[in-house]
Coordinates of C-alpha atoms in Angstrom, one line a residue:
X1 CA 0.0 0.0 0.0
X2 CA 1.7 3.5 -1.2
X3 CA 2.1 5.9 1.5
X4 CA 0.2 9.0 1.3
X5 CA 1.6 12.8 0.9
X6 CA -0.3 16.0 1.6
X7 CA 1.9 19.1 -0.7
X8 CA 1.1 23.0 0.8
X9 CA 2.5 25.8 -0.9
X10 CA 0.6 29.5 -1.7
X11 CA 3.0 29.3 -4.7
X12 CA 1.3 28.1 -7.4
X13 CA 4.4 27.3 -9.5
X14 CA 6.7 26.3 -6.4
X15 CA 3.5 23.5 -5.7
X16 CA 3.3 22.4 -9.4
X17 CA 7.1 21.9 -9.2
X18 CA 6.7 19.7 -6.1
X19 CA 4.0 17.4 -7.4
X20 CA 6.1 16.6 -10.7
X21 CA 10.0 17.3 -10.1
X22 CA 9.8 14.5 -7.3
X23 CA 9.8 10.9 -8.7
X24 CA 6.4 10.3 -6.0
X25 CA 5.6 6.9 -7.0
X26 CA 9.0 6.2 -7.7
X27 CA 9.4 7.0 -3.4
X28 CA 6.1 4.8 -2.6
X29 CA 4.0 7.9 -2.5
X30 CA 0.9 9.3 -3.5
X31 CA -0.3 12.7 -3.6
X32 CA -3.5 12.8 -1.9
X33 CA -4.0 16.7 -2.0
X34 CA -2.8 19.9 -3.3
X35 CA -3.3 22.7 -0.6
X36 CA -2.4 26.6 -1.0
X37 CA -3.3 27.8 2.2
X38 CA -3.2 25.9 5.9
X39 CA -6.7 25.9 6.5
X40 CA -7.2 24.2 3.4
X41 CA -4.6 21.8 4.0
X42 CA -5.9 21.2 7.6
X43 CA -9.3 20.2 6.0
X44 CA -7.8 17.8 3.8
X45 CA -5.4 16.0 6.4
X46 CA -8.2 15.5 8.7
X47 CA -9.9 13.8 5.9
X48 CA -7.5 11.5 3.9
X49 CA -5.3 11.2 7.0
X50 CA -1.6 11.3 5.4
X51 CA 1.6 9.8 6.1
X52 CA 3.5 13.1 5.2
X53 CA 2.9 16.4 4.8
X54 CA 5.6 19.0 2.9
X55 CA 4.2 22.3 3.5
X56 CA 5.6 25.8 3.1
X57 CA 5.8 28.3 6.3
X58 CA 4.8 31.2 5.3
X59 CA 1.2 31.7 3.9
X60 CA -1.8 33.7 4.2
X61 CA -5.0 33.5 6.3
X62 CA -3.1 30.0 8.3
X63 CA 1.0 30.1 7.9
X64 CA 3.1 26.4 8.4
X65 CA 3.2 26.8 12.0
X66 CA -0.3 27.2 12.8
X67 CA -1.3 24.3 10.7
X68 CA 1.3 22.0 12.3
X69 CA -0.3 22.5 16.0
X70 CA -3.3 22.5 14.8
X71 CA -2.4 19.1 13.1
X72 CA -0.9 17.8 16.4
X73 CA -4.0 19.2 18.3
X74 CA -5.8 17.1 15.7
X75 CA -4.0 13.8 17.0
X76 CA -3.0 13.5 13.9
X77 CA 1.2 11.8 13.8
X78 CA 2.1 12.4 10.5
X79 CA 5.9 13.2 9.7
X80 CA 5.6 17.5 8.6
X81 CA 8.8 18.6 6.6
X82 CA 8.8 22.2 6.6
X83 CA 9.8 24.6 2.8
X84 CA 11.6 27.6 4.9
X85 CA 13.3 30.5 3.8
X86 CA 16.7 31.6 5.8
X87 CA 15.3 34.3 7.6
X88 CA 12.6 31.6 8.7
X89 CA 15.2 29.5 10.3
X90 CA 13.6 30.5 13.3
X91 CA 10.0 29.9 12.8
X92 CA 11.4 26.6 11.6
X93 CA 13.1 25.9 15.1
X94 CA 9.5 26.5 16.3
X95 CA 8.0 24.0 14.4
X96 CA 10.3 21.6 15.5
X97 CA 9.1 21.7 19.0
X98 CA 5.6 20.0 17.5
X99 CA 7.6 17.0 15.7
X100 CA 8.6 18.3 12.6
X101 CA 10.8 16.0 11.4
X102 CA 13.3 18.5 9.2
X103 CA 13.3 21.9 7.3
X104 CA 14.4 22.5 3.5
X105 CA 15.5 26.3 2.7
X106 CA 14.4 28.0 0.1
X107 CA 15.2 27.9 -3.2
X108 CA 14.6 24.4 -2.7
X109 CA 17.4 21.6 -3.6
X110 CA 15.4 19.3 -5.1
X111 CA 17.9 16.5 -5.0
X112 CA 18.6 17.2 -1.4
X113 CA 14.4 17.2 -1.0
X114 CA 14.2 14.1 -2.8
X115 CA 16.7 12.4 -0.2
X116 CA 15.0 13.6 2.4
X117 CA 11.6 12.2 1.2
X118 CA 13.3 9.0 0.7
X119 CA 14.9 8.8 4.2
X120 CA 11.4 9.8 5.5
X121 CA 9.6 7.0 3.4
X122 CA 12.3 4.0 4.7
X123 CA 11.4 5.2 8.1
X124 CA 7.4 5.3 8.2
X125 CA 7.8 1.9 6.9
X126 CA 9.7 0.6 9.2
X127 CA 7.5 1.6 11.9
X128 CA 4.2 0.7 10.1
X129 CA 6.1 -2.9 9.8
X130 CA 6.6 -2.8 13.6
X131 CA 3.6 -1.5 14.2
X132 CA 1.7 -4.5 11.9
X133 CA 4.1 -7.3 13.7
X134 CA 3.1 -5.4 17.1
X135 CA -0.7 -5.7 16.4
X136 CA -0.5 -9.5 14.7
X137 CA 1.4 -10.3 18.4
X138 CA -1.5 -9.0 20.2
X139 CA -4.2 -10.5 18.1
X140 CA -2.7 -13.4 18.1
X141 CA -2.8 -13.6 22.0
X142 CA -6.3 -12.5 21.9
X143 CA -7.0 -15.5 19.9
X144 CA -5.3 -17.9 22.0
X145 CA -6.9 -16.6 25.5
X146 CA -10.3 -16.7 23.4
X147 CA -9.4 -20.6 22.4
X148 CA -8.2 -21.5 25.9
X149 CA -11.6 -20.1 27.5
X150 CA -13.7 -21.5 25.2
X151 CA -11.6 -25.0 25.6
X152 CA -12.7 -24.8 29.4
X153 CA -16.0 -23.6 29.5
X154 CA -16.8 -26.7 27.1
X155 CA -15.1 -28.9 29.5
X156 CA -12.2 -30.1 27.5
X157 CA -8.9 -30.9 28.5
X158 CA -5.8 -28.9 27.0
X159 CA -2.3 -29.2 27.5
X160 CA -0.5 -25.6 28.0
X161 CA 1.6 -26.2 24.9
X162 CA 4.0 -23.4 23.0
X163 CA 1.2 -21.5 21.3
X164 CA 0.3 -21.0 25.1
X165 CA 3.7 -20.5 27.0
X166 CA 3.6 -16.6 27.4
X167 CA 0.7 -16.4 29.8
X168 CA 0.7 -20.5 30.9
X169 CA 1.8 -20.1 34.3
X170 CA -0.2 -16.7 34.3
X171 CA -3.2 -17.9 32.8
X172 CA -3.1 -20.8 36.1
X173 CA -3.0 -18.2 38.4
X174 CA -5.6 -16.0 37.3
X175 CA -9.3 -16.0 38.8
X176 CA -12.3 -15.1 36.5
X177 CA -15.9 -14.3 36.8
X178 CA -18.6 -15.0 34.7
X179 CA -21.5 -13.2 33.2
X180 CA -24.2 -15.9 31.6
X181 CA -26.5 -14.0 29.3
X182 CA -29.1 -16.2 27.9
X183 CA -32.4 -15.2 25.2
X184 CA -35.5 -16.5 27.2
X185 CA -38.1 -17.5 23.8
X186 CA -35.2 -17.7 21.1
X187 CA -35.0 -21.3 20.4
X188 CA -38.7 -21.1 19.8
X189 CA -39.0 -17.5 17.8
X190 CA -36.1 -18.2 15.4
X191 CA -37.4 -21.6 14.2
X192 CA -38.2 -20.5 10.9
X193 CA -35.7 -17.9 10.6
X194 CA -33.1 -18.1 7.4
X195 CA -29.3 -19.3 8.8
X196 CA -27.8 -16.0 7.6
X197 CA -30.5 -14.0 9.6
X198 CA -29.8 -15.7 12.4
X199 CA -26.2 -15.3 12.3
X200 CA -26.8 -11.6 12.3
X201 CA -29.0 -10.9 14.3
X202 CA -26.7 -13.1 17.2
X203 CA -23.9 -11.1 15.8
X204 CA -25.6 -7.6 16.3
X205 CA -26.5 -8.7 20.2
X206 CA -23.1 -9.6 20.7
X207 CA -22.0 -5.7 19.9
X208 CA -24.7 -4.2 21.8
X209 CA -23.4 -6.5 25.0
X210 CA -20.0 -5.9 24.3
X211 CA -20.8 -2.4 24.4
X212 CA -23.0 -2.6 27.2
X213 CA -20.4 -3.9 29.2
X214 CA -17.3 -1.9 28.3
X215 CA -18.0 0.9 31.6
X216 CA -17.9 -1.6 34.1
X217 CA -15.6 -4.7 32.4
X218 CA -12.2 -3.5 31.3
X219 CA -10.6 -7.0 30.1
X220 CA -13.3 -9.3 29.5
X221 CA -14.1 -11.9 26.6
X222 CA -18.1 -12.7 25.2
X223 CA -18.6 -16.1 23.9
X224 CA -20.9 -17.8 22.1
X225 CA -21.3 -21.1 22.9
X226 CA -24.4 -21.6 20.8
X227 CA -27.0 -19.6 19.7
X228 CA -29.3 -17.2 22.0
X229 CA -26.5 -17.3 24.8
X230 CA -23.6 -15.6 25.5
X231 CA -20.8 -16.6 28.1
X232 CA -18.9 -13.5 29.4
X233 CA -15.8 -14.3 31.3
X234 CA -14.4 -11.7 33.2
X235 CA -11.0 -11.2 34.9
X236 CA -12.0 -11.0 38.6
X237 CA -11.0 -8.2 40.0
X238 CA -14.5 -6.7 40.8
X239 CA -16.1 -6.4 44.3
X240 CA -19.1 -8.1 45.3
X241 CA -21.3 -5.1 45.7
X242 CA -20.4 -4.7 41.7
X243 CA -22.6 -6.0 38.8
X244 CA -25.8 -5.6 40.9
X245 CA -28.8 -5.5 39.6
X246 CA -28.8 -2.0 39.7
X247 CA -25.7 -1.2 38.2
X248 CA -26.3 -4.0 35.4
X249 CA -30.2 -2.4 34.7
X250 CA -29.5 0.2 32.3
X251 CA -27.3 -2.5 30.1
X252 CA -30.0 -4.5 30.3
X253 CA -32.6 -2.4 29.2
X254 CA -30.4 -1.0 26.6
X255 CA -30.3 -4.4 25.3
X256 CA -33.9 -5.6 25.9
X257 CA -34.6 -2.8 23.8
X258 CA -33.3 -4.6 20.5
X259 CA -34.7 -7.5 21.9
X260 CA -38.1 -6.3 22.0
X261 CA -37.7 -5.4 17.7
X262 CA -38.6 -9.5 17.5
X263 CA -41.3 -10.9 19.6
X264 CA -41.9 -13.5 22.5
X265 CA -37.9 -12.8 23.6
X266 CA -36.3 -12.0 27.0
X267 CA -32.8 -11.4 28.2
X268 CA -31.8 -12.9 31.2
X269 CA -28.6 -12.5 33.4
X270 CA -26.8 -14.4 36.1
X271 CA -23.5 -13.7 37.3
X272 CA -20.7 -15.8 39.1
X273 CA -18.2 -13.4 41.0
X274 CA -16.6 -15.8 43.2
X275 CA -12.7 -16.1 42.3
X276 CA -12.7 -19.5 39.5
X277 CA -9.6 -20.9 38.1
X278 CA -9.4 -21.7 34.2
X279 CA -10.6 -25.7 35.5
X280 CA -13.7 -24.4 37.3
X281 CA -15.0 -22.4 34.4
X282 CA -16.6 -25.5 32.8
X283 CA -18.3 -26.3 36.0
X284 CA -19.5 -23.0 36.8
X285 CA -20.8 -22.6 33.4
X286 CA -23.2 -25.8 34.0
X287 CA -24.4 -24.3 37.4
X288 CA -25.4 -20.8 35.8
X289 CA -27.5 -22.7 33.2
X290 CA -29.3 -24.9 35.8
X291 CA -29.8 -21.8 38.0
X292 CA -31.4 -20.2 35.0
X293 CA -33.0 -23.3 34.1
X294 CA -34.3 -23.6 37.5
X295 CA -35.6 -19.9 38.1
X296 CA -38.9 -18.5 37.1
X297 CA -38.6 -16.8 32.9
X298 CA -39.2 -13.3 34.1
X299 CA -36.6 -12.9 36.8
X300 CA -34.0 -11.4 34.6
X301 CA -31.0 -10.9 36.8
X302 CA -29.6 -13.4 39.2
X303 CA -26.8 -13.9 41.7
X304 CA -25.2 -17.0 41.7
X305 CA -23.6 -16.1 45.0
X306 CA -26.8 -15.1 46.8
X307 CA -28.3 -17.7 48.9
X308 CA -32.1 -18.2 47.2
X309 CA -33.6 -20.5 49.4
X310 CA -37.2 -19.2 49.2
X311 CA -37.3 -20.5 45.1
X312 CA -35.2 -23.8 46.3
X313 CA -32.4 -22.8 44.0
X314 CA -29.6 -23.5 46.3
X315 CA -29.0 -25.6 49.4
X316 CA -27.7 -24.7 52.9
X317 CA -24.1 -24.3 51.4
X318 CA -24.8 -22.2 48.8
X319 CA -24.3 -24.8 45.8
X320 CA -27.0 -26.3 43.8
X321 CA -29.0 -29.3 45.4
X322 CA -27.1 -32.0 42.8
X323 CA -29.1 -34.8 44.8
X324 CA -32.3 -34.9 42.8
X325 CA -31.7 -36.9 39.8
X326 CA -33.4 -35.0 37.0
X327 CA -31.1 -31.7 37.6
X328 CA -28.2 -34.3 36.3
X329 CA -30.0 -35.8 33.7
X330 CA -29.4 -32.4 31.8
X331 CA -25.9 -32.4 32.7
X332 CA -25.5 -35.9 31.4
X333 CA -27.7 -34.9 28.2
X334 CA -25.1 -32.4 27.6
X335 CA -22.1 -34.5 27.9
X336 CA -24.0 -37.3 25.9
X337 CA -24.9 -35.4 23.1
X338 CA -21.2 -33.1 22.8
X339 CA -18.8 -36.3 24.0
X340 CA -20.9 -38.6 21.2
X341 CA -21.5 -40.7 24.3
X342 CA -24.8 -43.3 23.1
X343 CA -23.7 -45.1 26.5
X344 CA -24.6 -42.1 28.7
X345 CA -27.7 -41.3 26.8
X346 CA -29.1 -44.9 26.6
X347 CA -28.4 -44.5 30.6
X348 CA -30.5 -41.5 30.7
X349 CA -33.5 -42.9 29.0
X350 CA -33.3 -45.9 31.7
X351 CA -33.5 -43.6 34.8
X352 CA -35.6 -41.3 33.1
X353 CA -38.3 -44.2 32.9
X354 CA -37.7 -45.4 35.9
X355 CA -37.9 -42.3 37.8
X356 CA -41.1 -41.4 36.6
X357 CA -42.4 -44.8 37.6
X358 CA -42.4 -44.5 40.8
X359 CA -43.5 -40.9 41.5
X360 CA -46.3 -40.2 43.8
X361 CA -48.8 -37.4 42.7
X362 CA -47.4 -35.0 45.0
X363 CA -44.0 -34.6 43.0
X364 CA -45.7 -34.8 39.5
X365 CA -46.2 -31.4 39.3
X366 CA -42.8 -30.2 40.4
X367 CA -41.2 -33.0 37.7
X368 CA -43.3 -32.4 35.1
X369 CA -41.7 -28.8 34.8
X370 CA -38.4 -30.1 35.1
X371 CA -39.7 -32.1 32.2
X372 CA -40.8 -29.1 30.3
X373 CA -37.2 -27.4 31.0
X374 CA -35.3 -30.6 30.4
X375 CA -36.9 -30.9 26.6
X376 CA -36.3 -27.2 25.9
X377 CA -32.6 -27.5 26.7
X378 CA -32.3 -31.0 24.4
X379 CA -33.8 -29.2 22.0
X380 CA -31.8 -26.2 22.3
X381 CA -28.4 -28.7 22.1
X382 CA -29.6 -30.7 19.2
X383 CA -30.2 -27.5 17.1
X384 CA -26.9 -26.3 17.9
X385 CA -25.7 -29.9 17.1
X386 CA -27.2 -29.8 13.7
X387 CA -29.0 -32.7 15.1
X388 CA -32.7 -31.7 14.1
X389 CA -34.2 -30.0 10.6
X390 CA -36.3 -27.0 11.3
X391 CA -39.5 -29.0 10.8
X392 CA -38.8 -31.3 12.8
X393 CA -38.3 -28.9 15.7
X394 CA -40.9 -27.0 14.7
X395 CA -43.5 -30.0 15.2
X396 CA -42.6 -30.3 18.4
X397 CA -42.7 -26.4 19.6
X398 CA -46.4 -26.7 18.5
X399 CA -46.8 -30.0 20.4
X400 CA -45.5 -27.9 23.4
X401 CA -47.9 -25.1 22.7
X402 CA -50.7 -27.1 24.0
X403 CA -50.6 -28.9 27.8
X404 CA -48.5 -32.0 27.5
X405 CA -48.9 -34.4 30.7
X406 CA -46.1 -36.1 32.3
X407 CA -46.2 -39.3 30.1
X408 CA -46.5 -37.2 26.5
X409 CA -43.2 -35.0 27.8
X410 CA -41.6 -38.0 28.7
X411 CA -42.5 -39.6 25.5
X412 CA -41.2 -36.4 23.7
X413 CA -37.9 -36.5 25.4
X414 CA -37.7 -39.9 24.8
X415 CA -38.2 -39.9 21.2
X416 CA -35.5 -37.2 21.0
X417 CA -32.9 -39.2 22.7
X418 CA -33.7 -41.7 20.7
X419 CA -32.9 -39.4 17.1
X420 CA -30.0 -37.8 19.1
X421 CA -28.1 -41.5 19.1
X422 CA -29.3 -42.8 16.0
X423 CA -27.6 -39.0 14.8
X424 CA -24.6 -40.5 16.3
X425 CA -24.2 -43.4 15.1
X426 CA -23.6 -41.9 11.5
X427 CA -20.5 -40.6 11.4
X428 CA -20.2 -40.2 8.1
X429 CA -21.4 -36.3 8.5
X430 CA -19.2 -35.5 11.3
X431 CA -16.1 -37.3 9.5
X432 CA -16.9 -35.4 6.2
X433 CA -16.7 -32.0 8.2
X434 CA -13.6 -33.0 9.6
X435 CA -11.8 -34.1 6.5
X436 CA -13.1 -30.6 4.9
X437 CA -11.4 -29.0 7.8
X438 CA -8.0 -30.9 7.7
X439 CA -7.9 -29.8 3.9
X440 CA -8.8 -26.1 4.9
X441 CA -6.2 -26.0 8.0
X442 CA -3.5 -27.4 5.2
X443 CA -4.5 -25.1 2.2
X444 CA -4.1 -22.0 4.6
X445 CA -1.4 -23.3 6.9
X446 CA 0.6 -20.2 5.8
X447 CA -2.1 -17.7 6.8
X448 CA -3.7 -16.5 9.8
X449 CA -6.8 -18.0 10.4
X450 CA -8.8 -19.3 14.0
X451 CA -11.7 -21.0 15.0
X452 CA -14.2 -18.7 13.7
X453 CA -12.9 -18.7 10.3
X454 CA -12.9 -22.8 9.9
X455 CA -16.0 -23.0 12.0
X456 CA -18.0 -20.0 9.6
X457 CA -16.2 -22.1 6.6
X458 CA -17.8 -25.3 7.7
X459 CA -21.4 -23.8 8.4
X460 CA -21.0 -24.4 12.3
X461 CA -21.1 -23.2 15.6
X462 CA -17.4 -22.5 17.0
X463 CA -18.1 -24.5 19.8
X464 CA -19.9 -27.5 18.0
X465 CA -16.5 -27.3 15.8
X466 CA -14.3 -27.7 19.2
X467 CA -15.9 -30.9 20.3
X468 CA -16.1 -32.6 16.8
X469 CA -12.3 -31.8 16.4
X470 CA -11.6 -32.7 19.7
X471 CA -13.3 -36.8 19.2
X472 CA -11.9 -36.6 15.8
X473 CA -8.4 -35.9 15.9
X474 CA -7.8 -36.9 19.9
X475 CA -6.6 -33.2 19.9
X476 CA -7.6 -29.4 20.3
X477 CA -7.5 -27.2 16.9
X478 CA -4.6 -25.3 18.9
X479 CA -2.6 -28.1 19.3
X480 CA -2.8 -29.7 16.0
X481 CA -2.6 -26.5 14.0
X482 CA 0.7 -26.4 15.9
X483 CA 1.6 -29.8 15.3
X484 CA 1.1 -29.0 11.3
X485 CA 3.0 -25.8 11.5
X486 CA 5.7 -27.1 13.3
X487 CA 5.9 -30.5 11.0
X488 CA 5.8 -28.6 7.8
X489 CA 8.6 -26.3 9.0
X490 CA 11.1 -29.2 10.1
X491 CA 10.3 -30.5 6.6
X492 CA 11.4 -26.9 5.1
X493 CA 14.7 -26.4 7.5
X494 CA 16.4 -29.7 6.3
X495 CA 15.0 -29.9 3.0
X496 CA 15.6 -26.0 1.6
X497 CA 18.0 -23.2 1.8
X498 CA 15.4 -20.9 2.8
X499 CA 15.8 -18.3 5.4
X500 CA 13.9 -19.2 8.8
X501 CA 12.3 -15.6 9.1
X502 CA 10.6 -17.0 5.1
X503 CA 10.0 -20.4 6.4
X504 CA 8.2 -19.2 9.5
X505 CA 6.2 -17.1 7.3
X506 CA 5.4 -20.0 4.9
X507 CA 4.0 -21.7 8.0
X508 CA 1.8 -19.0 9.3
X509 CA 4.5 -17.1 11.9
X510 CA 5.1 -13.8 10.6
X511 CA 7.6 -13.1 13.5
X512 CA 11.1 -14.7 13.5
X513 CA 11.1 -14.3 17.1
X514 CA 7.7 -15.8 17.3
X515 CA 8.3 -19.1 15.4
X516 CA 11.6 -19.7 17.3
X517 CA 9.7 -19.7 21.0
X518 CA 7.2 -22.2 19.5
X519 CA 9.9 -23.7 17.8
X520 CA 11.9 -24.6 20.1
X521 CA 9.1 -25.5 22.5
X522 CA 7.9 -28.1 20.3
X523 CA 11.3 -29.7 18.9
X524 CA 13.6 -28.3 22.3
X525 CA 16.0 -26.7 19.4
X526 CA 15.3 -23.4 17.8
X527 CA 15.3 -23.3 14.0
X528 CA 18.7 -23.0 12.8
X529 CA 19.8 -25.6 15.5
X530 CA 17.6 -28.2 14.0
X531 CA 18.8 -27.0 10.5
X532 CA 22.1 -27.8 11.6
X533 CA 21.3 -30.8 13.2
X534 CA 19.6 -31.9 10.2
X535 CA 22.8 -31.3 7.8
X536 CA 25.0 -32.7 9.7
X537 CA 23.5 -36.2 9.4
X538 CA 23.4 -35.8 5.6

């Protein structure tokens, strides 16, 4: 991308001679304006922005120096290289003082400008290259925290590998918080909704709550583990008189406010704030769902820390009551449907029946809405799971419009389960999306791509694409992208006489110093060790 340069002279002919005397494109340059006073040039720089700006001192109605504070006070950083003529030496001292980076007397030496220009040009892009390696650094980290949480609130294991090192023993010792946001009504509203409307209208929520959120959570992440909810995990450092209800109100109504553009839809809130290592987060995330689950639809905001022993939410302790049965029986559908586990869902079924055999009529009612929530969640999993067409689930919303007794829920549930194994028995859909994937992760091995991309290239949930990979490959898509990169650059270091800063890029590193930490992680030699290594077996 050419650089941009912003020319300001009151002298017509002096200006013409600086557009087309200098070799400009020659330099990596284009002109983006001709200015013959400083206000007009102030006008312009706000507007296009420009890398450099050669500009003459004196002129009327705004001289040079004027128009380079006001381009500081702008916050524009721009390099300014001032036209001067001797007896302005000392306006140009001035200017100096505000950044200018140099001064050219007048007549102008237009071999000695175009030096200058040139030594100008090698310098902004050097620092735009720093700046771009800086930025990919960061993002990059972003990524890998984003992956890591996402990893543990789905419950699966991950080694602390190279891709992780920087913030391993970090990451250990931090304590998070979480923020569960769920859409009371969505499973049922968007049934008939097109996939691309759904994906945007989940996409516009998560920038109204990331906004929302932004006053009162400096460092936090929002994920979406499926569709209608939103996991926000937090970096504990808040108080436990913050994120009340009132402080959290105004957010929420800000938000209920879009909501309320669809019908039949609710947000609904509840927040962890105790101190929870990365291992807990999985388990935490569970308990916020049942709380929800377990709470009456127009209580918006709950406190997973306050005891609420009038609604039976929590025992003596303070934990959820994990004693009655049908509270696990989601837990276990979860785990059955995400782990591929027939086993654990076959099990289910069996105590489902047998539970409900031997109820007396005083715990019907209470179980039959357990019943109720229990279905909405399995539905709410095997949508996500791609587990169910849209008809289908839209046969059995309407079923559920009407009142279903305890034997036609449990017949409901049943029948699901039942669809939900026989889905998992052919594999030939997940291994098809996981053979697309492999190809994808080696036909961009040399770019940088994450979850999101291969998941939105696959037509899935990020999180439905964590647990396939995972029972696919015995692996996280961290660790095997790593393994791949890694692989493929061993192959390169003893096979070519490449440089290592080209063969990191080849592999997706853009940073020499980058590939030789994961590098050397991986293999316990950094790059030209192992190319040594290598040809000195030859």
């Amino acid at each position: 991308m050419k650089l941009k340069a912003l020319l300001v002279d009151d002298e017509v002919h002096i200006l013409n001679n600086l557009s087309k005397v200098l070799p400009w494109a020659e330099m990596g340059f284009e002109i983006i304006g001709l200015a013959r006073s400083g206000v007009d040039a102030l006008e312009t720089a706000i507007l296009h922005q420009p890398d450099l700006i050669l500009s003459d001192i004196r002129m009327p109605v705004m001289d040079g120096i004027t128009l380079v504070r006001q381009v500081r006070e702008q916050g524009l950083t721009c390099e300014i290289l001032l036209l001067s003529g001797y007896q302005e030496f000392e306006y140009a001292r001035t200017a100096l003082r505000y950044g200018v980076r140099d001064y050219i007397c007048k007549p102008i030496n237009y071999m000695e400008l175009e030096q200058t220009v040139q030594d100008i040009a090698r310098q902004i892009n050097e620092q735009k290259k720093r700046q771009a390696a800086e930025l990919r650094l960061q993002e990059a980290a972003v990524r890998i925290q984003d992956t890591r949480l996402l990893h543990a609130l789905l419950g699966l294991d991950q080694e602390t590998g190279a891709e992780f090192e920087e913030e391993g023993e970090a990451g250990e010792k931090n304590r998070y918080g979480i923020l569960l946001v769920d859409l009371e009504g969505y499973a049922h509203q968007s049934i008939m909704w097109k996939i691309r409307d759904r994906k945007a209208w989940n996409l516009r929520l998560t920038t109204v709550l990331k906004d929302m959120l932004a006053p009162q959570l400096v460092s936090c992440t929002v994920l979406q583990l499926r569709e209608g909810e939103w996991c926000v995990v937090f970096e504990n450092s808040i108080a436990k008189d913050e994120m009340t209800r009132e402080e959290m109100k105004p957010g929420y109504e800000r938000l209920q406010a879009v909501v309320n553009e669809k019908e039949g839809m609710m947000i609904r809130m509840c927040v962890e704030k105790s101190q929870l290592s990365m291992r807990e987060l999985g388990p935490a995330y569970q308990r916020l769902q049942q709380i929800l689950i377990r709470s009456e639809p127009e209580e918006w905001y709950l406190d997973a820390g306050a005891k609420q022993s009038e609604s039976g939410l929590l025992n003596s302790g303070g934990a959820l009551d994990a004693t009655e049965p049908q509270w696990l029986w989601i837990e276990q559908i979860g785990s059955g449907l995400r782990g591929g586990n027939q086993e654990l869902l076959a099990q289910v079924m069996n105590e489902l029946k047998c539970y409900i055999g031997h109820l007396n009529e005083g715990q019907a009612g209470r179980v039959e809405k357990v019943l109720h929530y229990l279905l909405i969640y399995l539905l709410r999993e095997m949508r996500e799971l791609q587990m169910l067409s849209g008809g289908q689930e839209e046969m059995i919303w309407l079923r559920l419009q009407g009142a279903l007794s305890l034997k036609e829920l449990l017949s409901l549930i049943m029948s699901l389960i039942e669809q939900a194994k026989e889905s998992l028995m052919g594999k030939k859909s997940s291994e098809r999306l996981m053979m697309a994937a492999q190809s994808y992760i080696q036909q961009h091995l040399g770019k940088d791509f994450g979850i999101e991309d291969i998941a939105d290239y696959l037509g899935i949930s990020c999180s439905y694409f964590c647990l396939l990979f995972k029972n696919y490959f015995g692996e996280t898509f961290v660790e095997h992208l790593t393994r791949q990169r890694i692989e493929a650059a061993k192959s390169l270091l003893g096979g070519s006489d490449k440089s290592i800063t080209h063969i990191g890029s080849v592999v997706g590193y853009q940073e020499r110093r980058y590939f030789t930490k994961v590098f050397q992680k991986y293999t316990g030699m950094t790059p030209s060790e192992y190319r040594m290594k290598e040809s000195s077996a030859i």
